[in-house]
């Protein structure tokens, strides 16, 4: 007698002339079509990123920010573009009433009354996505921004099929989406999650206002978002809700083009995004793992998993004790990503899990203090990732 069993599998995409990896197939296909049309990796990444902002509205969008690492094969050069969000200049700590509890956000900070730092008018930062993607296309791409934005515009205007995952994400945030009339109107059907199927037809999620905004940016460039009528409308609408974002905040926004962080792992040089990001944490993880012979301890063995877990615990404890924006705070990035520091911390990892993992000593890391300790809470998340490589070796 045999019992049926679930077999979970998927086919593997392969290519010899470029590849796009994204968390939504429509976004990846938009980038792949750019590669097929002769665009380079940056062109494809920009097209994919704008499209992702439409088909993954719960993860990111033109109201957010990001980071991009670019490898230019002909120059053998790696560049980091930082277009993270920035706080409005009127932001002050006393705008938020702290509570004696832990925040439900992934960062595990002190909770704030009404979660005012997470959603609502006082959570709005200066967005960087439009400026960052436009700069990447202009400086390192080969195709016009207008052309790269067409897939995103099309999916926003005509809609895209609601998948089970899209409906699930809407259901998770249903109470929050229903709190604001604009999000209720777009992302719910009379206050309920959009169904995957209506009868035998796929439900389409249409974002007409977003399509018009994207069209305006495509036709007139990022200046209309930061110094023109689109930015003015954005500020007026948000300030009507109580936000502190101003047109001066938008005009003053600047993308940072800089060197990546560098580390080493098993003989390879590894480029990572600079702080404030996961880059320093990634390099600290790799440097800690490099202190152990994981090949000898074996794949997925108790010994290997124990060492990985303890390495990741150390890196994330350090992250949540020390990392902030280096423009505004003293951040020991060089010390945290120093292989010697990793060797010192790896020596503390024994055969058993530590009851508690402490962040590195401030004096050892060369800073005067560490920030109020917080621990991550991975109940929620709102980010995405994509990777592109083209036929010429750009990535």
Coordinates of C-alpha atoms in Angstrom, one line a residue:
X1 CA 0.0 0.0 0.0
X2 CA 1.3 3.5 -0.9
X3 CA 0.1 6.9 0.3
X4 CA 0.2 9.9 -2.0
X5 CA 2.8 12.5 -1.2
X6 CA 3.3 16.2 -2.0
X7 CA 6.2 16.8 -4.4
X8 CA 7.1 20.5 -4.5
X9 CA 9.4 21.5 -7.3
X10 CA 9.9 24.1 -10.0
X11 CA 11.6 24.3 -13.3
X12 CA 15.0 26.1 -13.5
X13 CA 15.4 29.1 -15.8
X14 CA 18.8 29.1 -17.6
X15 CA 20.4 31.4 -20.1
X16 CA 23.8 32.1 -21.7
X17 CA 23.0 35.8 -22.6
X18 CA 21.9 37.3 -19.4
X19 CA 19.5 36.7 -16.5
X20 CA 17.1 38.6 -14.3
X21 CA 16.0 37.3 -10.9
X22 CA 13.1 39.1 -9.1
X23 CA 10.4 38.1 -6.6
X24 CA 7.6 38.6 -9.1
X25 CA 7.7 36.9 -12.5
X26 CA 6.2 39.9 -14.4
X27 CA 8.9 42.2 -13.1
X28 CA 11.6 39.6 -14.0
X29 CA 10.1 39.3 -17.5
X30 CA 10.1 43.1 -18.0
X31 CA 13.9 43.1 -17.3
X32 CA 14.5 40.1 -19.5
X33 CA 12.8 41.8 -22.4
X34 CA 15.1 44.8 -21.9
X35 CA 18.1 42.5 -22.2
X36 CA 16.6 40.9 -25.3
X37 CA 16.2 44.4 -26.8
X38 CA 19.9 45.1 -26.3
X39 CA 19.8 46.9 -23.0
X40 CA 22.5 46.3 -20.4
X41 CA 22.2 45.1 -16.8
X42 CA 21.4 48.6 -15.5
X43 CA 18.7 49.2 -18.0
X44 CA 17.1 45.8 -17.1
X45 CA 17.4 46.5 -13.4
X46 CA 15.7 49.9 -13.7
X47 CA 12.9 48.4 -15.7
X48 CA 12.5 45.5 -13.2
X49 CA 12.6 47.8 -10.2
X50 CA 9.9 50.2 -11.5
X51 CA 7.7 47.2 -12.4
X52 CA 8.3 45.6 -9.0
X53 CA 6.9 48.8 -7.5
X54 CA 3.6 48.1 -9.3
X55 CA 3.2 44.3 -9.0
X56 CA 4.6 44.1 -5.4
X57 CA 2.9 47.2 -3.9
X58 CA 3.1 45.7 -0.4
X59 CA 6.9 45.5 -0.6
X60 CA 8.1 48.8 -2.2
X61 CA 7.4 51.5 -4.7
X62 CA 8.2 55.0 -5.9
X63 CA 7.4 56.3 -2.4
X64 CA 10.3 54.3 -0.9
X65 CA 14.0 54.0 -1.4
X66 CA 16.8 51.5 -2.0
X67 CA 20.4 50.6 -2.8
X68 CA 22.0 49.4 -5.9
X69 CA 25.4 47.8 -6.5
X70 CA 26.6 48.0 -10.1
X71 CA 29.6 46.1 -11.6
X72 CA 30.8 47.6 -14.9
X73 CA 32.7 44.8 -16.7
X74 CA 34.6 47.1 -19.2
X75 CA 36.0 49.2 -16.3
X76 CA 36.2 46.4 -13.8
X77 CA 34.6 48.8 -11.4
X78 CA 32.0 48.3 -8.7
X79 CA 29.8 51.2 -7.7
X80 CA 27.3 51.7 -4.9
X81 CA 24.2 53.9 -5.4
X82 CA 22.5 54.9 -2.1
X83 CA 18.9 56.2 -2.7
X84 CA 17.6 55.4 0.8
X85 CA 14.8 57.4 2.3
X86 CA 15.6 60.4 4.5
X87 CA 13.7 62.0 7.4
X88 CA 12.0 65.3 6.7
X89 CA 14.0 68.2 8.1
X90 CA 11.2 69.0 10.5
X91 CA 11.3 65.6 12.1
X92 CA 12.0 65.5 15.9
X93 CA 12.2 62.7 18.4
X94 CA 9.5 64.2 20.6
X95 CA 6.9 63.8 17.7
X96 CA 6.6 60.2 18.8
X97 CA 5.3 59.0 22.3
X98 CA 7.3 56.0 23.4
X99 CA 5.5 53.2 25.2
X100 CA 6.8 50.5 27.6
X101 CA 6.6 47.8 25.0
X102 CA 8.4 46.4 21.9
X103 CA 7.5 47.6 18.4
X104 CA 5.8 45.1 16.1
X105 CA 8.2 46.3 13.3
X106 CA 11.1 44.1 12.2
X107 CA 13.6 46.3 14.0
X108 CA 12.3 45.6 17.5
X109 CA 12.5 49.2 18.7
X110 CA 10.5 50.7 21.5
X111 CA 6.8 50.8 20.6
X112 CA 5.3 54.2 19.6
X113 CA 1.8 55.2 20.4
X114 CA -0.5 54.4 17.4
X115 CA 2.6 53.0 15.6
X116 CA 2.9 56.6 14.3
X117 CA 6.5 55.9 13.1
X118 CA 5.5 52.9 11.0
X119 CA 2.4 54.1 9.2
X120 CA 0.3 57.2 8.8
X121 CA 1.3 60.8 8.1
X122 CA 4.3 61.1 10.6
X123 CA 5.9 57.9 9.2
X124 CA 6.5 59.5 5.7
X125 CA 10.1 60.0 4.7
X126 CA 11.6 61.7 1.7
X127 CA 11.5 59.0 -1.1
X128 CA 14.6 58.2 -3.0
X129 CA 13.5 55.5 -5.5
X130 CA 12.7 57.7 -8.4
X131 CA 15.9 59.7 -8.1
X132 CA 18.1 56.6 -7.6
X133 CA 16.7 54.6 -10.5
X134 CA 16.7 57.6 -12.9
X135 CA 20.4 58.4 -12.0
X136 CA 21.4 54.8 -12.6
X137 CA 19.7 54.7 -16.0
X138 CA 21.2 58.1 -17.0
X139 CA 24.7 57.5 -15.8
X140 CA 25.2 53.7 -16.4
X141 CA 22.4 52.6 -18.7
X142 CA 22.0 52.7 -22.5
X143 CA 18.2 53.1 -23.0
X144 CA 16.0 56.1 -22.2
X145 CA 14.1 56.2 -18.9
X146 CA 10.8 56.7 -20.7
X147 CA 11.2 53.3 -22.5
X148 CA 12.3 51.5 -19.3
X149 CA 9.3 52.6 -17.4
X150 CA 6.7 51.4 -20.0
X151 CA 6.1 47.9 -18.4
X152 CA 5.5 49.5 -15.0
X153 CA 3.0 52.0 -16.6
X154 CA 1.3 49.2 -18.5
X155 CA 0.7 47.0 -15.4
X156 CA -0.4 49.9 -13.3
X157 CA -2.9 51.1 -15.9
X158 CA -4.2 47.8 -17.3
X159 CA -3.7 45.8 -14.0
X160 CA -2.0 42.6 -13.3
X161 CA -3.4 39.3 -12.1
X162 CA -4.0 39.0 -8.4
X163 CA -2.1 35.9 -7.2
X164 CA -2.7 34.0 -4.0
X165 CA 0.4 35.8 -2.5
X166 CA -1.0 39.2 -3.4
X167 CA -4.3 38.4 -1.8
X168 CA -2.6 36.9 1.2
X169 CA -0.5 40.1 1.7
X170 CA -3.6 42.3 1.5
X171 CA -5.4 40.0 4.0
X172 CA -2.5 40.4 6.4
X173 CA -2.7 44.2 6.4
X174 CA -6.5 44.5 5.8
X175 CA -7.2 46.4 9.0
X176 CA -4.5 49.0 8.1
X177 CA -5.5 49.2 4.5
X178 CA -9.1 49.9 5.5
X179 CA -8.0 52.7 7.9
X180 CA -7.2 55.0 4.9
X181 CA -9.8 55.7 2.2
X182 CA -7.2 55.7 -0.6
X183 CA -5.7 52.3 0.2
X184 CA -9.1 50.8 0.9
X185 CA -10.3 51.9 -2.6
X186 CA -7.3 50.5 -4.4
X187 CA -6.2 47.4 -2.5
X188 CA -9.5 46.0 -1.3
X189 CA -12.9 45.1 -2.8
X190 CA -15.3 46.9 -0.5
X191 CA -13.0 46.3 2.5
X192 CA -12.2 42.7 1.7
X193 CA -9.1 41.2 0.1
X194 CA -9.2 41.0 -3.7
X195 CA -10.1 37.4 -4.7
X196 CA -7.7 35.5 -6.9
X197 CA -10.5 34.5 -9.2
X198 CA -13.9 36.0 -10.0
X199 CA -15.9 33.2 -11.5
X200 CA -13.4 31.7 -14.0
X201 CA -11.6 35.0 -14.7
X202 CA -8.4 36.2 -13.0
X203 CA -8.9 39.3 -10.8
X204 CA -6.9 42.3 -12.0
X205 CA -5.4 44.8 -9.6
X206 CA -5.5 48.2 -11.3
X207 CA -3.6 51.3 -9.9
X208 CA -4.8 54.1 -12.2
X209 CA -3.4 57.0 -10.1
X210 CA 0.0 55.3 -9.9
X211 CA -0.1 54.8 -13.7
X212 CA -0.6 58.6 -14.2
X213 CA 2.3 59.4 -11.8
X214 CA 4.6 57.0 -13.6
X215 CA 3.6 58.4 -17.0
X216 CA 4.4 61.9 -15.8
X217 CA 7.8 60.8 -14.5
X218 CA 8.5 58.9 -17.7
X219 CA 7.6 61.9 -19.9
X220 CA 9.2 64.7 -17.8
X221 CA 11.9 63.0 -15.8
X222 CA 12.6 62.8 -12.1
X223 CA 12.5 66.6 -11.7
X224 CA 8.7 66.6 -11.9
X225 CA 8.7 64.4 -8.8
X226 CA 11.2 66.4 -6.7
X227 CA 10.8 69.9 -8.0
X228 CA 7.6 70.0 -10.0
X229 CA 3.8 69.5 -10.0
X230 CA 3.9 65.8 -9.0
X231 CA 5.9 66.6 -5.9
X232 CA 3.7 69.5 -5.1
X233 CA 0.6 67.4 -5.3
X234 CA 2.3 64.7 -3.1
X235 CA 3.2 67.2 -0.4
X236 CA -0.2 68.9 -0.4
X237 CA -2.0 65.6 -0.1
X238 CA 0.2 64.4 2.7
X239 CA 0.2 67.6 4.7
X240 CA -3.5 67.6 4.5
X241 CA -3.3 64.4 6.5
X242 CA -0.8 65.8 9.0
X243 CA 2.5 64.9 7.5
X244 CA 5.6 67.2 7.9
X245 CA 7.1 66.5 4.4
X246 CA 7.7 69.7 2.5
X247 CA 8.6 70.7 -1.1
X248 CA 12.0 71.8 0.2
X249 CA 12.6 68.3 1.5
X250 CA 12.0 66.9 -2.0
X251 CA 14.1 69.6 -3.6
X252 CA 17.0 69.0 -1.2
X253 CA 17.1 65.2 -1.7
X254 CA 20.4 63.8 -3.2
X255 CA 21.4 60.4 -4.3
X256 CA 24.8 59.2 -3.0
X257 CA 27.1 57.5 -5.4
X258 CA 29.9 55.9 -3.5
X259 CA 32.3 53.0 -3.0
X260 CA 30.8 49.7 -1.8
X261 CA 32.0 48.0 1.3
X262 CA 34.5 45.2 0.7
X263 CA 35.1 42.0 2.5
X264 CA 36.6 38.5 1.9
X265 CA 35.2 35.0 2.1
X266 CA 37.0 31.8 1.2
X267 CA 39.4 33.7 -1.1
X268 CA 36.8 35.8 -2.8
X269 CA 36.4 39.6 -2.6
X270 CA 32.8 40.4 -1.7
X271 CA 31.2 43.8 -2.4
X272 CA 28.3 44.9 -0.2
X273 CA 26.1 47.9 0.1
X274 CA 27.4 50.6 2.5
X275 CA 25.6 51.5 5.7
X276 CA 22.9 52.1 6.6
X277 CA 22.0 48.7 5.1
X278 CA 22.5 45.0 5.6
X279 CA 25.9 45.3 3.9
X280 CA 28.0 45.6 7.1
X281 CA 26.0 42.7 8.7
X282 CA 26.5 40.5 5.7
X283 CA 30.2 41.0 5.7
X284 CA 30.4 40.4 9.5
X285 CA 28.5 37.1 9.0
X286 CA 30.8 36.0 6.2
X287 CA 34.0 36.9 8.2
X288 CA 32.6 35.0 11.2
X289 CA 31.8 32.0 9.0
X290 CA 35.3 32.1 7.5
X291 CA 36.7 31.3 10.9
X292 CA 35.3 27.8 10.8
X293 CA 35.9 24.8 8.5
X294 CA 32.3 24.3 7.4
X295 CA 33.3 21.9 4.7
X296 CA 34.8 19.6 7.3
X297 CA 31.8 19.8 9.6
X298 CA 29.5 18.9 6.7
X299 CA 26.4 20.4 5.1
X300 CA 23.4 20.8 7.4
X301 CA 25.0 18.9 10.3
X302 CA 24.3 19.9 13.9
X303 CA 27.9 21.3 14.2
X304 CA 27.6 23.4 11.0
X305 CA 24.2 24.8 11.8
X306 CA 25.2 25.6 15.3
X307 CA 28.2 27.7 14.1
X308 CA 26.1 29.4 11.5
X309 CA 23.4 30.3 14.0
X310 CA 25.9 31.7 16.5
X311 CA 27.7 33.7 13.8
X312 CA 24.4 35.2 12.6
X313 CA 23.3 36.0 16.2
X314 CA 26.6 37.8 16.8
X315 CA 26.3 39.9 13.6
X316 CA 22.7 40.9 14.2
X317 CA 23.3 41.8 17.8
X318 CA 26.1 44.1 16.7
X319 CA 23.8 45.4 13.9
X320 CA 21.0 46.4 16.3
X321 CA 23.4 47.9 18.8
X322 CA 25.6 50.0 16.5
X323 CA 24.3 50.5 13.0
X324 CA 22.8 53.9 12.0
X325 CA 23.2 56.4 9.2
X326 CA 26.9 57.4 9.2
X327 CA 25.9 60.9 7.9
X328 CA 24.2 61.5 11.3
X329 CA 25.9 59.2 13.7
X330 CA 29.2 57.7 14.7
X331 CA 29.0 54.1 13.2
X332 CA 31.9 51.7 13.6
X333 CA 31.5 50.1 10.1
X334 CA 35.2 49.5 9.5
X335 CA 35.6 47.9 12.9
X336 CA 32.5 45.6 12.6
X337 CA 33.7 44.5 9.1
X338 CA 37.3 43.9 10.2
X339 CA 38.2 40.2 9.9
X340 CA 40.3 40.5 13.0
X341 CA 37.2 41.5 15.0
X342 CA 35.4 38.5 13.5
X343 CA 38.2 36.2 14.7
X344 CA 37.9 37.6 18.2
X345 CA 34.1 37.0 18.3
X346 CA 34.4 33.6 16.7
X347 CA 36.7 32.5 19.5
X348 CA 33.7 33.0 21.9
X349 CA 31.6 30.5 19.9
X350 CA 31.9 27.1 21.7
X351 CA 30.1 23.8 21.3
X352 CA 26.9 25.0 22.9
X353 CA 24.6 27.9 22.2
X354 CA 25.3 31.0 24.3
X355 CA 22.5 31.9 26.7
X356 CA 22.9 35.5 25.6
X357 CA 25.0 37.2 22.9
X358 CA 26.5 40.5 23.7
X359 CA 27.4 43.2 21.2
X360 CA 31.1 44.1 20.8
X361 CA 32.7 46.4 23.3
X362 CA 32.4 50.1 22.3
X363 CA 36.1 50.8 23.2
X364 CA 37.2 47.9 21.0
X365 CA 35.1 49.2 18.1
X366 CA 36.4 52.7 18.6
X367 CA 33.1 54.5 19.4
X368 CA 32.1 56.3 22.6
X369 CA 28.8 54.4 23.1
X370 CA 26.4 51.9 21.7
X371 CA 22.8 52.7 20.9
X372 CA 19.8 51.5 23.0
X373 CA 19.7 47.8 22.6
X374 CA 17.0 46.5 20.3
X375 CA 16.4 43.0 18.9
X376 CA 14.8 42.2 15.5
X377 CA 11.2 41.0 15.3
X378 CA 10.6 39.4 12.0
X379 CA 6.8 39.4 12.1
X380 CA 6.6 41.9 9.3
X381 CA 8.7 43.0 6.4
X382 CA 8.5 45.4 3.4
X383 CA 11.4 45.0 1.1
X384 CA 12.4 43.2 -2.1
X385 CA 15.5 42.3 -4.1
X386 CA 16.5 41.8 -7.7
X387 CA 19.6 40.7 -9.5
X388 CA 20.6 41.1 -13.1
X389 CA 23.6 40.1 -15.3
X390 CA 23.9 40.8 -19.0
X391 CA 25.8 39.2 -21.9
X392 CA 28.8 41.6 -21.4
X393 CA 29.3 40.7 -17.8
X394 CA 27.8 43.8 -16.2
X395 CA 25.8 43.0 -13.1

